[in-house]
Structure formats: structure tokens, C-alpha cells
PDB file of C-alpha atoms in Angstrom:
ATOM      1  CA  UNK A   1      26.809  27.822  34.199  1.00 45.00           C
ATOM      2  CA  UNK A   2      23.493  25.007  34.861  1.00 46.00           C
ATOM      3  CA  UNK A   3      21.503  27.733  33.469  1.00 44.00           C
ATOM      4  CA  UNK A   4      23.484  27.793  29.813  1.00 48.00           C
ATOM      5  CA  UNK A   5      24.549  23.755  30.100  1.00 47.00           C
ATOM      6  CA  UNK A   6      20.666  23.384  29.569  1.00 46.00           C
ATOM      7  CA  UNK A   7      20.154  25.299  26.892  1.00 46.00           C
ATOM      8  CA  UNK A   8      23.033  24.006  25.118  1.00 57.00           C
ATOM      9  CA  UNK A   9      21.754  20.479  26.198  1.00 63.00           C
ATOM     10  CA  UNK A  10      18.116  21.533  24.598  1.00 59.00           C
ATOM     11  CA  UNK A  11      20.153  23.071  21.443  1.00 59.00           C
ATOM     12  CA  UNK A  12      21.792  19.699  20.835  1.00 57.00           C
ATOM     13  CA  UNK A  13      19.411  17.923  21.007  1.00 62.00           C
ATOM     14  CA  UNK A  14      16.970  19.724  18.533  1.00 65.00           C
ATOM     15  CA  UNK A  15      20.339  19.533  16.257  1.00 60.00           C
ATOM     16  CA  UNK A  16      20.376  15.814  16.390  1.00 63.00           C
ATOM     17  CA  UNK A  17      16.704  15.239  15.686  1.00 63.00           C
ATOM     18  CA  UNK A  18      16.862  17.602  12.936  1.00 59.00           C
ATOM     19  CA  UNK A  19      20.039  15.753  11.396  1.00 56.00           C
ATOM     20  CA  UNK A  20      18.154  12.134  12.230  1.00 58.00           C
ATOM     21  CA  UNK A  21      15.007  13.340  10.140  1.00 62.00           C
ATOM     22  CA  UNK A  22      17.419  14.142   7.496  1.00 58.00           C
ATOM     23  CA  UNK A  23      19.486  10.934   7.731  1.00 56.00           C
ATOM     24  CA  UNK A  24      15.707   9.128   7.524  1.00 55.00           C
ATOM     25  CA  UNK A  25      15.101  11.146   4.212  1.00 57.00           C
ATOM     26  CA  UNK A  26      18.190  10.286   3.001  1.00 55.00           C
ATOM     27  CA  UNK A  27      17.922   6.345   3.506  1.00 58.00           C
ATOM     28  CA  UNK A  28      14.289   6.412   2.704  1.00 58.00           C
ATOM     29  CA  UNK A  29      15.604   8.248  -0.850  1.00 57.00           C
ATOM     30  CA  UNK A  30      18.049   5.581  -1.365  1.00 60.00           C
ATOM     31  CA  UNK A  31      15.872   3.022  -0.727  1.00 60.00           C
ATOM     32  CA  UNK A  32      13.745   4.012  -3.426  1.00 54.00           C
ATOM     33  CA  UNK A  33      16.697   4.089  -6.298  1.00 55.00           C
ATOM     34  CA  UNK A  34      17.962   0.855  -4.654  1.00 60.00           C
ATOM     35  CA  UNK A  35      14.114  -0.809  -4.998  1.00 62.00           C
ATOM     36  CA  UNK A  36      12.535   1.173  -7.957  1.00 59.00           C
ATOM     37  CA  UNK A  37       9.662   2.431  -5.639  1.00 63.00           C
ATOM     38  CA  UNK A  38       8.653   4.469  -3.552  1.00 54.00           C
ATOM     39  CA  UNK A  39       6.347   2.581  -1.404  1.00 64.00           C
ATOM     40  CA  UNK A  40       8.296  -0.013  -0.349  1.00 62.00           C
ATOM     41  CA  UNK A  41       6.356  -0.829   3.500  1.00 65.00           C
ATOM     42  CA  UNK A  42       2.980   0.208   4.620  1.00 57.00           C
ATOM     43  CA  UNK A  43       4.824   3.347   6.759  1.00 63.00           C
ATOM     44  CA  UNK A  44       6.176   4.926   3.574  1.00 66.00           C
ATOM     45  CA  UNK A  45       1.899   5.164   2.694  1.00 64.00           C
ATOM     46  CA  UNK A  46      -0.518   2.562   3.746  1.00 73.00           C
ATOM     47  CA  UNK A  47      -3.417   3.583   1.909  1.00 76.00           C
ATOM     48  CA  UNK A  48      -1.208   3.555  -1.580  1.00 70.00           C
ATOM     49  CA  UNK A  49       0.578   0.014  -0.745  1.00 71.00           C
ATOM     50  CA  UNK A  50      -2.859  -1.374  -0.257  1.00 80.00           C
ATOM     51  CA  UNK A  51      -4.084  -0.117  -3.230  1.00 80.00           C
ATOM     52  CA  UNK A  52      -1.037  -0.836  -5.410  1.00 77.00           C
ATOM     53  CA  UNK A  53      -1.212  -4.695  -3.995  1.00 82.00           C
ATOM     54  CA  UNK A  54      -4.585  -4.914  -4.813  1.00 88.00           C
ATOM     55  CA  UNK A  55      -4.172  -3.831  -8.188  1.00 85.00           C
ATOM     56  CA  UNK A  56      -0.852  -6.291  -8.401  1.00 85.00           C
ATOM     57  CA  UNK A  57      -3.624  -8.981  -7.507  1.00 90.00           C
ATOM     58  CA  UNK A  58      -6.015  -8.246 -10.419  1.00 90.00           C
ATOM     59  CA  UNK A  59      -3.341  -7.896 -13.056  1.00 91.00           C
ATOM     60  CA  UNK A  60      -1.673 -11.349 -12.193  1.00 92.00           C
ATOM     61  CA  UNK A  61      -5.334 -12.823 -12.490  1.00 93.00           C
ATOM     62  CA  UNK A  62      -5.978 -11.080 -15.616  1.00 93.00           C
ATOM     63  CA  UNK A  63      -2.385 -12.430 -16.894  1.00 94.00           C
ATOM     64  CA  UNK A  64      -3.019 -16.102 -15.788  1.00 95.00           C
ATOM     65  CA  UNK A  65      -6.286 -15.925 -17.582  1.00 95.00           C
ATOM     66  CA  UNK A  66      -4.754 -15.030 -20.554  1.00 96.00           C
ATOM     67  CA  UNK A  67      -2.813 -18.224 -20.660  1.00 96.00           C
ATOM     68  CA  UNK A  68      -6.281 -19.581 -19.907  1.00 96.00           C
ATOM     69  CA  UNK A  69      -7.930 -18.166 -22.890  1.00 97.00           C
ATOM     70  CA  UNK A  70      -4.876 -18.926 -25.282  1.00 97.00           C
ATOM     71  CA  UNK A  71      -4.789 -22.644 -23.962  1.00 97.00           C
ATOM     72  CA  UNK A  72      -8.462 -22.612 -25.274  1.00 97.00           C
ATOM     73  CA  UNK A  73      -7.531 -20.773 -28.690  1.00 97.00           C
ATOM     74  CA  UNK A  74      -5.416 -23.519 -29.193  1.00 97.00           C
ATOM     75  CA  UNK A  75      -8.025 -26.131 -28.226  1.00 97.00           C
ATOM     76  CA  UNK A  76     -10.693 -24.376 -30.876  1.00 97.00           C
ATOM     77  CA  UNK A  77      -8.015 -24.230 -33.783  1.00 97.00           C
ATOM     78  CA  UNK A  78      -6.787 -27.811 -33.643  1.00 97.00           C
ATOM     79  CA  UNK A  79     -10.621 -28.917 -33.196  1.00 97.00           C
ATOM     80  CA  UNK A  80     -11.380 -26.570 -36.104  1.00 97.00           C
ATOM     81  CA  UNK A  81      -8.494 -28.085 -38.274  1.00 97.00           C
ATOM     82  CA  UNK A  82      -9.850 -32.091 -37.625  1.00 97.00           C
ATOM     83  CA  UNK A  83     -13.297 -30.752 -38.895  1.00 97.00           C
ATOM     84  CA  UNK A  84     -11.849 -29.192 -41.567  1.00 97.00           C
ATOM     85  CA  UNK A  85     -10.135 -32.655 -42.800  1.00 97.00           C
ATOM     86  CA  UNK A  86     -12.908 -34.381 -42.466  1.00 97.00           C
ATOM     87  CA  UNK A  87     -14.851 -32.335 -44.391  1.00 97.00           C
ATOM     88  CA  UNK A  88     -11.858 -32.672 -47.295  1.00 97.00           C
ATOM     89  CA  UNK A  89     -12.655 -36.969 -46.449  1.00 97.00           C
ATOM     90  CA  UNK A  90     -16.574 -36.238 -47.248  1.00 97.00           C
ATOM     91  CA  UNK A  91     -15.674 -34.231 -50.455  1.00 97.00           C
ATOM     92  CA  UNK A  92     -14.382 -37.753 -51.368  1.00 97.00           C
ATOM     93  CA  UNK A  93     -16.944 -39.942 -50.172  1.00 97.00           C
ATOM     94  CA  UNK A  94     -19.477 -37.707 -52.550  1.00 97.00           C
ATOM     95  CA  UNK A  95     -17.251 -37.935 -55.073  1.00 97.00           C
ATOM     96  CA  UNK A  96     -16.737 -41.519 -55.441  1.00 97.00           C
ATOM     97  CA  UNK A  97     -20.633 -41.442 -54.868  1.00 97.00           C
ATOM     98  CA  UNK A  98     -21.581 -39.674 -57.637  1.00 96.00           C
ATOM     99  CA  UNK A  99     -19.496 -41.210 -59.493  1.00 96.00           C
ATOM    100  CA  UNK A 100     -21.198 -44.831 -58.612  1.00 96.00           C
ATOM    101  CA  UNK A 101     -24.383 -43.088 -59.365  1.00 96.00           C
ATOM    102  CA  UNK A 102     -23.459 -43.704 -63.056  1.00 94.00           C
ATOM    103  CA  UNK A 103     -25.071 -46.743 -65.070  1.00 92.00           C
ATOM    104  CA  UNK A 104     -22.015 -47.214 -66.803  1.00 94.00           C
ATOM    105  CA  UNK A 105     -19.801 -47.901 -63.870  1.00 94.00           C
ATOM    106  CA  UNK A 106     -19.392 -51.793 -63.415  1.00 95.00           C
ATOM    107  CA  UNK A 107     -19.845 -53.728 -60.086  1.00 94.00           C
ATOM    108  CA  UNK A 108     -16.098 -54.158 -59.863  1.00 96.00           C
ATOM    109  CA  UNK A 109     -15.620 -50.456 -60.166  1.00 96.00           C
ATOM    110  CA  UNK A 110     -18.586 -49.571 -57.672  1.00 96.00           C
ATOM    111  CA  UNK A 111     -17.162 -52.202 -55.624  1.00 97.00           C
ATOM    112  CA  UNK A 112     -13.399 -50.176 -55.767  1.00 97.00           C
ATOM    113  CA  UNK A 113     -15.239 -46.821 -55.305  1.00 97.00           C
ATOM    114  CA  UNK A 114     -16.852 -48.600 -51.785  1.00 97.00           C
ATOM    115  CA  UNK A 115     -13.628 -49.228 -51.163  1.00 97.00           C
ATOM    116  CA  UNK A 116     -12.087 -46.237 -51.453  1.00 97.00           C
ATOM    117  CA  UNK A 117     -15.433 -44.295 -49.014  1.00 97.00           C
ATOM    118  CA  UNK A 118     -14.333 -46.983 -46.187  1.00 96.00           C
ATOM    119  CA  UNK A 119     -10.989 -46.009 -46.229  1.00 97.00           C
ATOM    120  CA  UNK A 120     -12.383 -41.981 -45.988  1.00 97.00           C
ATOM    121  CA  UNK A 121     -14.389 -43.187 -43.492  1.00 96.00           C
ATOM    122  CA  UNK A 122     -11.913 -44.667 -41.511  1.00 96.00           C
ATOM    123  CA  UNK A 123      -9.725 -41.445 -41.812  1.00 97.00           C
ATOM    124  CA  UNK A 124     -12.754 -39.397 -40.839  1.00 97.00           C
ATOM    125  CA  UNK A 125     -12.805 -41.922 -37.329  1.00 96.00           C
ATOM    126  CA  UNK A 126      -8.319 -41.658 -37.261  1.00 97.00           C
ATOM    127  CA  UNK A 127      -9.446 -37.900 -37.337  1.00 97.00           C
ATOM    128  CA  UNK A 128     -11.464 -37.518 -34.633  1.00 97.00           C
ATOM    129  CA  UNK A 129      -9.711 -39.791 -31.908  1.00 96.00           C
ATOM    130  CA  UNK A 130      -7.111 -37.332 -32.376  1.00 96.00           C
ATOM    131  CA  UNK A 131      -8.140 -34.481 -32.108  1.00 97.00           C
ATOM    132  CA  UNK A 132      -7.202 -33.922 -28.615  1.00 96.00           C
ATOM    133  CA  UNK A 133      -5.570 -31.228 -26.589  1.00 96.00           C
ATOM    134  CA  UNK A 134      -3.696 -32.301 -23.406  1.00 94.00           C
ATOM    135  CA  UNK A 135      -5.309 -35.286 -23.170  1.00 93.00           C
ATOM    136  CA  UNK A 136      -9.434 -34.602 -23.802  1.00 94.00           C
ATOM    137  CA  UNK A 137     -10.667 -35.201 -26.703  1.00 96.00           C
ATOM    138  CA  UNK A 138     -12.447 -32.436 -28.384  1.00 96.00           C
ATOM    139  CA  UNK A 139     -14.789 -33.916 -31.178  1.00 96.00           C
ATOM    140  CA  UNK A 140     -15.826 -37.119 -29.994  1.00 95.00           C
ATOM    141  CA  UNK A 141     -18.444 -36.030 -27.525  1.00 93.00           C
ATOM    142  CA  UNK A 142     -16.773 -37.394 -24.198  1.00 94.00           C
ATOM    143  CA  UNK A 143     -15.479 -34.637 -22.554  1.00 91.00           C
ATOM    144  CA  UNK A 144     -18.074 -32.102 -22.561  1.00 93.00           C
ATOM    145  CA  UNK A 145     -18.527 -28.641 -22.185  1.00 95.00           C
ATOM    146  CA  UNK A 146     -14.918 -27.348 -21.490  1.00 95.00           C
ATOM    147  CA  UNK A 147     -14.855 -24.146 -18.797  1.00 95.00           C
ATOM    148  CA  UNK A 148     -12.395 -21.732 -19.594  1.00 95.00           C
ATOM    149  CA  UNK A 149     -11.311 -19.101 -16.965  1.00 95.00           C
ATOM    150  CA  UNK A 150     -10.517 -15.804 -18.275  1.00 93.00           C
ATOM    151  CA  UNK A 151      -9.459 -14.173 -14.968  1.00 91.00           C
ATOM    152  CA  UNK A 152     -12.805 -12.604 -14.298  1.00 88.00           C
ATOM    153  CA  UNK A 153     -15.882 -14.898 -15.550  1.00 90.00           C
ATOM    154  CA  UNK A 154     -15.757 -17.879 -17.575  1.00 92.00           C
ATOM    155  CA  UNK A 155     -16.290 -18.835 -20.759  1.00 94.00           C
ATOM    156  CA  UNK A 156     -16.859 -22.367 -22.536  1.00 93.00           C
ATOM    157  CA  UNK A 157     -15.817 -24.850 -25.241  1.00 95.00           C
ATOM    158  CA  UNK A 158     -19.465 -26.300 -26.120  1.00 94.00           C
ATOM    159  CA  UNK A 159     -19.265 -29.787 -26.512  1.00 94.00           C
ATOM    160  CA  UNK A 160     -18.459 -31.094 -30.352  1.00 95.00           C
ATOM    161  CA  UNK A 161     -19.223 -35.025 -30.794  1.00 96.00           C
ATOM    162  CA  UNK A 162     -18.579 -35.345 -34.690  1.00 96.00           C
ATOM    163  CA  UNK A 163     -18.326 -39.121 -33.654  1.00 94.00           C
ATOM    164  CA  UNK A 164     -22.079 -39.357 -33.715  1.00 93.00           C
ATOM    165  CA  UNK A 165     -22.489 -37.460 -36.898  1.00 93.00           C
ATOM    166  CA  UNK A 166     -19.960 -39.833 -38.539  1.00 93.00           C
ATOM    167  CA  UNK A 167     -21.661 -42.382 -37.657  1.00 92.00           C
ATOM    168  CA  UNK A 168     -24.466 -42.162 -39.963  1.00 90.00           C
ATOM    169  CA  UNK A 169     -21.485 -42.895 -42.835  1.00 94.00           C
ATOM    170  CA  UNK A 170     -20.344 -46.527 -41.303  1.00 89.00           C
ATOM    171  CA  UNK A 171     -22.932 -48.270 -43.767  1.00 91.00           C
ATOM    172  CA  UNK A 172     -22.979 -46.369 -46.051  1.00 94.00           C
ATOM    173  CA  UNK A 173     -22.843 -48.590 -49.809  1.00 96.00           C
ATOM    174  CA  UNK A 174     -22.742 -47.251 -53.136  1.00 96.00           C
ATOM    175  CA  UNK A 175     -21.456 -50.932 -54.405  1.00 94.00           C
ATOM    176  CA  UNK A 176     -25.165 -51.809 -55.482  1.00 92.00           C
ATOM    177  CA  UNK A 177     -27.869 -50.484 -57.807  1.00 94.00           C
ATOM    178  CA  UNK A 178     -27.036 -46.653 -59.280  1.00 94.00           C
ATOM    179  CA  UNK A 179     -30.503 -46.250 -59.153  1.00 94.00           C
ATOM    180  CA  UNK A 180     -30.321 -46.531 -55.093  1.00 94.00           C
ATOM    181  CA  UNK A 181     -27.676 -44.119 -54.296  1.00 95.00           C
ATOM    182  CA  UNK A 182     -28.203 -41.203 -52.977  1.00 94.00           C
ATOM    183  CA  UNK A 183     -25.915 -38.664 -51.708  1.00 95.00           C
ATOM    184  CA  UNK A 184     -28.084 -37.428 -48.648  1.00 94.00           C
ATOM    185  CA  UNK A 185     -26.407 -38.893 -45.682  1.00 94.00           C
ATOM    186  CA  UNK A 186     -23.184 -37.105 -47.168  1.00 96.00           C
ATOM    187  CA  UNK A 187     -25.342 -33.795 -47.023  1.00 95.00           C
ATOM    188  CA  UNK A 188     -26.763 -33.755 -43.887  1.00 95.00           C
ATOM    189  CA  UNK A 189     -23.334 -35.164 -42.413  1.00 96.00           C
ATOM    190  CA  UNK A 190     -21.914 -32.290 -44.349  1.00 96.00           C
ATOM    191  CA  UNK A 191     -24.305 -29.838 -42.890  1.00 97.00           C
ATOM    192  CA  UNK A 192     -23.465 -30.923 -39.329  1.00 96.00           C
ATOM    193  CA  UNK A 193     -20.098 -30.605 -39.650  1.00 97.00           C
ATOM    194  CA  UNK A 194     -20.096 -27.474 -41.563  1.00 97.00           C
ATOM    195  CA  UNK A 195     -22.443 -26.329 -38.576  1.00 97.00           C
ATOM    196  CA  UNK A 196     -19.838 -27.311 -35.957  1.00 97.00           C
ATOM    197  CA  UNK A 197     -16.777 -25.278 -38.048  1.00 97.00           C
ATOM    198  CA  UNK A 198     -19.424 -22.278 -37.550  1.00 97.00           C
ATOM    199  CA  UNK A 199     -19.560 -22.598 -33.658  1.00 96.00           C
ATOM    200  CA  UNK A 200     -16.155 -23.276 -32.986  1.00 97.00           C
ATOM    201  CA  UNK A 201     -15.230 -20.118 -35.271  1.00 96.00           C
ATOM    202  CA  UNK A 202     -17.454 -18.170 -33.156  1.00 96.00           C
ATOM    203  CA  UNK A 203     -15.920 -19.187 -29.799  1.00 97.00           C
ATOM    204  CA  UNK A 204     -12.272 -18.537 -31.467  1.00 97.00           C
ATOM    205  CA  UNK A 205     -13.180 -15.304 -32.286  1.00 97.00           C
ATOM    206  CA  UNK A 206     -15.049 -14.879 -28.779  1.00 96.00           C
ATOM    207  CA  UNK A 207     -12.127 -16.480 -26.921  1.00 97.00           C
ATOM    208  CA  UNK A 208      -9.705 -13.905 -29.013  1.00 96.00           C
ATOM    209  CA  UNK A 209     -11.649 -10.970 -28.002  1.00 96.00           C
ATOM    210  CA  UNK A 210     -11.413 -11.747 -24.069  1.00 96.00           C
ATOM    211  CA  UNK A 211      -7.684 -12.647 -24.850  1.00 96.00           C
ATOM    212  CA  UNK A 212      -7.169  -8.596 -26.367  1.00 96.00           C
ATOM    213  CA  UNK A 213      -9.798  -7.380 -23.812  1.00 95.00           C
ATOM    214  CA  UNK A 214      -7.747  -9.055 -20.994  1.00 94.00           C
ATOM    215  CA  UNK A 215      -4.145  -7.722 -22.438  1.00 94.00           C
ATOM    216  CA  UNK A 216      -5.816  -4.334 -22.747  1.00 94.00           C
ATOM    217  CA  UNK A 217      -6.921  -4.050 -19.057  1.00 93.00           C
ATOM    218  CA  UNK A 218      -4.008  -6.060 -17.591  1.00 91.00           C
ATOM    219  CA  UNK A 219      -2.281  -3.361 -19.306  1.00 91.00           C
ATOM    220  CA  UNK A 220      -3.885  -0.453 -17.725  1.00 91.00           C
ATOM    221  CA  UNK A 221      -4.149  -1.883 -14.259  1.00 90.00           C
ATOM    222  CA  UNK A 222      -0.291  -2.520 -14.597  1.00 85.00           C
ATOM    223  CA  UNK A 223       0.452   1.274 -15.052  1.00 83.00           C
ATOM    224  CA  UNK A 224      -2.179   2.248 -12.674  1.00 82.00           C
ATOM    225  CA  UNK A 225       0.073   0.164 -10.018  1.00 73.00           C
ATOM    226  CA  UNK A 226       3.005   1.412 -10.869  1.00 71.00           C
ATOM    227  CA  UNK A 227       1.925   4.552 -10.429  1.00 69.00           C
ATOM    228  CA  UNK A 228       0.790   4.481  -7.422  1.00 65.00           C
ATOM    229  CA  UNK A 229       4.296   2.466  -6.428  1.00 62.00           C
ATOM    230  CA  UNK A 230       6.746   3.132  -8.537  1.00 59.00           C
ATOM    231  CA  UNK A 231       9.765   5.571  -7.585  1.00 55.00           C
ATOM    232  CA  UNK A 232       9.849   8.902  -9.585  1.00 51.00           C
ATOM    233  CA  UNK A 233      13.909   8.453  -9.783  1.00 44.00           C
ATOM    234  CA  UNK A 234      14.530  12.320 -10.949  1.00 43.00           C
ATOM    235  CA  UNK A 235      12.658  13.322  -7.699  1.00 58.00           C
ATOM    236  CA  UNK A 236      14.459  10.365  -6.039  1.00 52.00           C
ATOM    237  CA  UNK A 237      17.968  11.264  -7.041  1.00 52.00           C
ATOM    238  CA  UNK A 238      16.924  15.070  -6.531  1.00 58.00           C
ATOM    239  CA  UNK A 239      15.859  14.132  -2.843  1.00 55.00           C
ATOM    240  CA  UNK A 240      19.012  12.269  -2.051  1.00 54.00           C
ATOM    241  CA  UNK A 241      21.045  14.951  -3.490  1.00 51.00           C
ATOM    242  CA  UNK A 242      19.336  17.428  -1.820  1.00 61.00           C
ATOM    243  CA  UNK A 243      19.502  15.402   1.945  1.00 56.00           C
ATOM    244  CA  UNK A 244      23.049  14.933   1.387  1.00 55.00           C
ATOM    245  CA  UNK A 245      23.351  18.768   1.017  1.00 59.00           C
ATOM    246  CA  UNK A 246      21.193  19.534   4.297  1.00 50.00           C
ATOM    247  CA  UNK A 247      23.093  16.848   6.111  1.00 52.00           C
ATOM    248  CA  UNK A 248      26.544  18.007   5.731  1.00 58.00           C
ATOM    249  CA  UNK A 249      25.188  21.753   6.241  1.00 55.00           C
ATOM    250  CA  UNK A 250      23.668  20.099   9.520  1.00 54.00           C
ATOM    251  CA  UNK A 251      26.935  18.920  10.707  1.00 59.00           C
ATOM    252  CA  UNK A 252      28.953  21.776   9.953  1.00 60.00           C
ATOM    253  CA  UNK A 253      26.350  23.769  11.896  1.00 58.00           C
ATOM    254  CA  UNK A 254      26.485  21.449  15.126  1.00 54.00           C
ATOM    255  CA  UNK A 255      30.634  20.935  14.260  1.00 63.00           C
ATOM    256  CA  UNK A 256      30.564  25.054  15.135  1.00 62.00           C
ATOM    257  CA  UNK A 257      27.640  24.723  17.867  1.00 58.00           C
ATOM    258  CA  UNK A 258      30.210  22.434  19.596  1.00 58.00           C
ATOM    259  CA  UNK A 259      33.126  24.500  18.997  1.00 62.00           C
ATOM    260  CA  UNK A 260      31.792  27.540  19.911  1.00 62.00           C
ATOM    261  CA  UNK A 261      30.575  25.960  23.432  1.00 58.00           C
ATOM    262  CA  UNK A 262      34.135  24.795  23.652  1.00 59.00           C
ATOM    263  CA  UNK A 263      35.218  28.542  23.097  1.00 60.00           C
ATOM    264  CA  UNK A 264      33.158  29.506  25.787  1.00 53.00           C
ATOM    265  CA  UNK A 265      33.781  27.426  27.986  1.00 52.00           C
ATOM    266  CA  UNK A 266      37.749  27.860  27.497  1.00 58.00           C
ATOM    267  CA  UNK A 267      36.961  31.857  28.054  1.00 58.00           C
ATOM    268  CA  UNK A 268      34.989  31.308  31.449  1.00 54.00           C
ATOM    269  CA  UNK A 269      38.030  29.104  33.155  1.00 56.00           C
ATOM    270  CA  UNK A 270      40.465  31.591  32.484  1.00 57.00           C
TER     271      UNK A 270
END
């Protein structure tokens, strides 16, 4: 009677472990449809949690430096739209300059065309003091260089100070002598601001490519993580399903392990 109460005592207990390790595959199974992955602590895989966290890490840089880079699209196009109305204020001023440039024009009407450049001037000026983006202002020279983050390296905003190229136009008189005019100081401020349109277009378009680059790889890095996280809920549902099964086969078998020790041990008192 010791002799077969241990090895009853032995089959038991293997029973139990067995239906524990299922139990474990059952919760661990559940856990996964409950959470939507399969690594959900460093014992379910280590090496893959570390990994997927790491990649987590890059793609919520990468997405922050998108709203980096589109922060600085917006900088470029409102900076790029101020240079483009002051360059529809210097179509004006040459204008009203040729114009004075004829002999038949009066002083009175030279004097009305004057006029009419300071007031284009003092839009061109209204212009750039607002041409600002949370705060800094973006053509007058003062806030320099501008650093944008992408998420990876950094980029810039160079420096636009259309406030010094303006200048040039504050005495600027076409009320005197025809033969003294001269449309030059429109040109060259022309030039410069044309010349500033050009590098602000090409940091748009270089600030646009990062912002597609970064969506791209953000992208990949996302599906990359979720691969190596995300549950596979077919085999996750399967798994349960199939635990379940093994579980309740498990009891029935130590349900009759029991009852057949009972049956024994029934026989051997009578």
C-alpha cells in the first residue's frame, strides 16, 4: 500500500504540472487577444521586446520630427508668400518710375507718382514685420539661422533679412528731373529678393523631401515593430482553442486517475 500511494503521489503530481503548463498557455493566449500582442513582458521573449521598444523609440522620433519639418514648411511658405508681395509692391514702384521717367509728366504728377512709391514702400516694411511664425520673424534678419530637427539630423532655415535690401528704396525720388531717374535700385532690390524666393523654394522642397523620407521610414520601422510584437490572433485564437481542448482532456484524465484510485482502494478494504 506505501509502495502504490507513491506512485500515485508521483502520477498526480506530473498530472498537475502538465495541466498548470496548459493553464499558463491558455492565459498567456488570452493575454495576447486581450492586449493585441504577443510580447507583452520581457519573459514572453526578451530579445524581441527589446528590439520592438527600440524600434517604438525611433518611430516616435521620426514622427515628432515630422511635426518638426512641417512646422518649418509652414515657416518657408508664409516667408515665401511676404516676398512674393513685395515683389508685386516693387512691380509698382517701377511702374510709377518709368512712368516719371517721361518729359511730359508734370511736377505735380511726379510729385503724386512719389507718393504713391512711399506708400509701396511702406507696404513693402508692413510686409516684412509680419512675416512671422510663432513669434520670430522670418525676413527681417533678427532671428537667424532657424535649426530644424527632423528626428535624425538637422536641417536649417538660412537667415532672410529683406529689411536690409528694402532699405536701399527709403530715398528713393522720382519727383525731380526725368533725366535723373533711373530704375536700378528697383533692379538690384528686385534681384535680391527674387534671389531669396529661390533659396527659400529650395529649402521647401528640401524640408518636403525629409518630411516624405521621414513618413516613409517611420512607416517601415512601424511594421517592423509590430512584427516583431504584435499578436498573430488566428494563431492566438487557434492556441486558446486548442489549450482549452487539452485542458478539459487533462481533467477528465486526472477526474478517472482519481476515480480509479478510489476503485482500488474500495476493492483492497473489502
Amino acid at each position: 500500500m506505501v509502495v502504490q500511494s507513491n506512485i500515485n503521489t508521483a502520477k498526480y503530481q506530473n498530472s498537475i504540472n502538465n495541466m498548470k503548463t496548459t493553464e499558463h498557455q491558455q492565459k498567456k493566449a488570452s493575454k495576447e487577444l486581450s492586449t493585441g500582442k504577443k510580447v507583452n513582458t520581457a519573459a514572453d521573449d526578451a530579445v524581441a521586446l527589446s528590439i520592438s521598444q527600440k524600434l517604438l523609440k525611433e518611430a516616435q522620433s521620426l514622427s515628432t520630427g515630422s511635426k518638426n519639418i512641417s512646422y518649418g514648411i509652414d515657416a518657408t511658405n508664409i516667408a515665401d508668400g511676404a516676398l512674393s508681395n513685395i515683389s508685386d509692391s516693387l512691380g509698382d514702384i517701377e511702374q510709377n518710375t518709368v512712368r516719371a521717367m517721361n518729359g511730359l509728366y508734370s511736377d505735380s504728377d511726379r510729385a503724386i507718382l512719389q507718393e504713391a512709391n512711399e506708400q509701396s514702400v511702406a507696404t513693402i516694411n508692413q510686409t516684412i514685420n509680419q512675416a512671422q511664425y510663432n513669434g520670430k520673424n522670418l525676413l527681417d534678419g533678427s532671428s537667424g539661422d532657424i535649426s530644424i530637427y527632423t528626428g535624425t539630423a538637422s536641417m536649417s532655415i538660412t537667415e532672410t533679412d529683406a529689411r536690409a535690401v528694402a532699405n536701399q528704396l527709403e530715398n528713393f525720388d522720382v519727383s525731380g528731373n526725368p533725366d535723373t531717374i533711373s530704375t536700378s535700385a528697383i533692379d538690384s532690390t528686385s534681384d535680391a529678393i527674387n534671389s531669396m524666393r529661390s533659396q527659400i523654394g529650395a529649402q521647401t522642397n528640401g524640408l518636403e523631401a525629409a518630411y516624405s523620407v521621414n513618413n516613409n521610414t517611420e512607416e517601415n520601422i512601424t511594421s517592423a515593430q509590430a512584427a516583431k510584437e504584435d499578436a498573430d490572433f488566428y494563431k492566438s485564437v487557434t492556441k486558446m482553442k486548442s489549450s482549452g481542448i487539452v485542458g478539459a482532456a487533462q481533467n477528465m484524465a486526472l477526474k478517472n486517475q482519481m476515480n480509479s484510485e478510489e476503485n482500488l482502494v474500495q476493492k483492497l478494504l473489502q
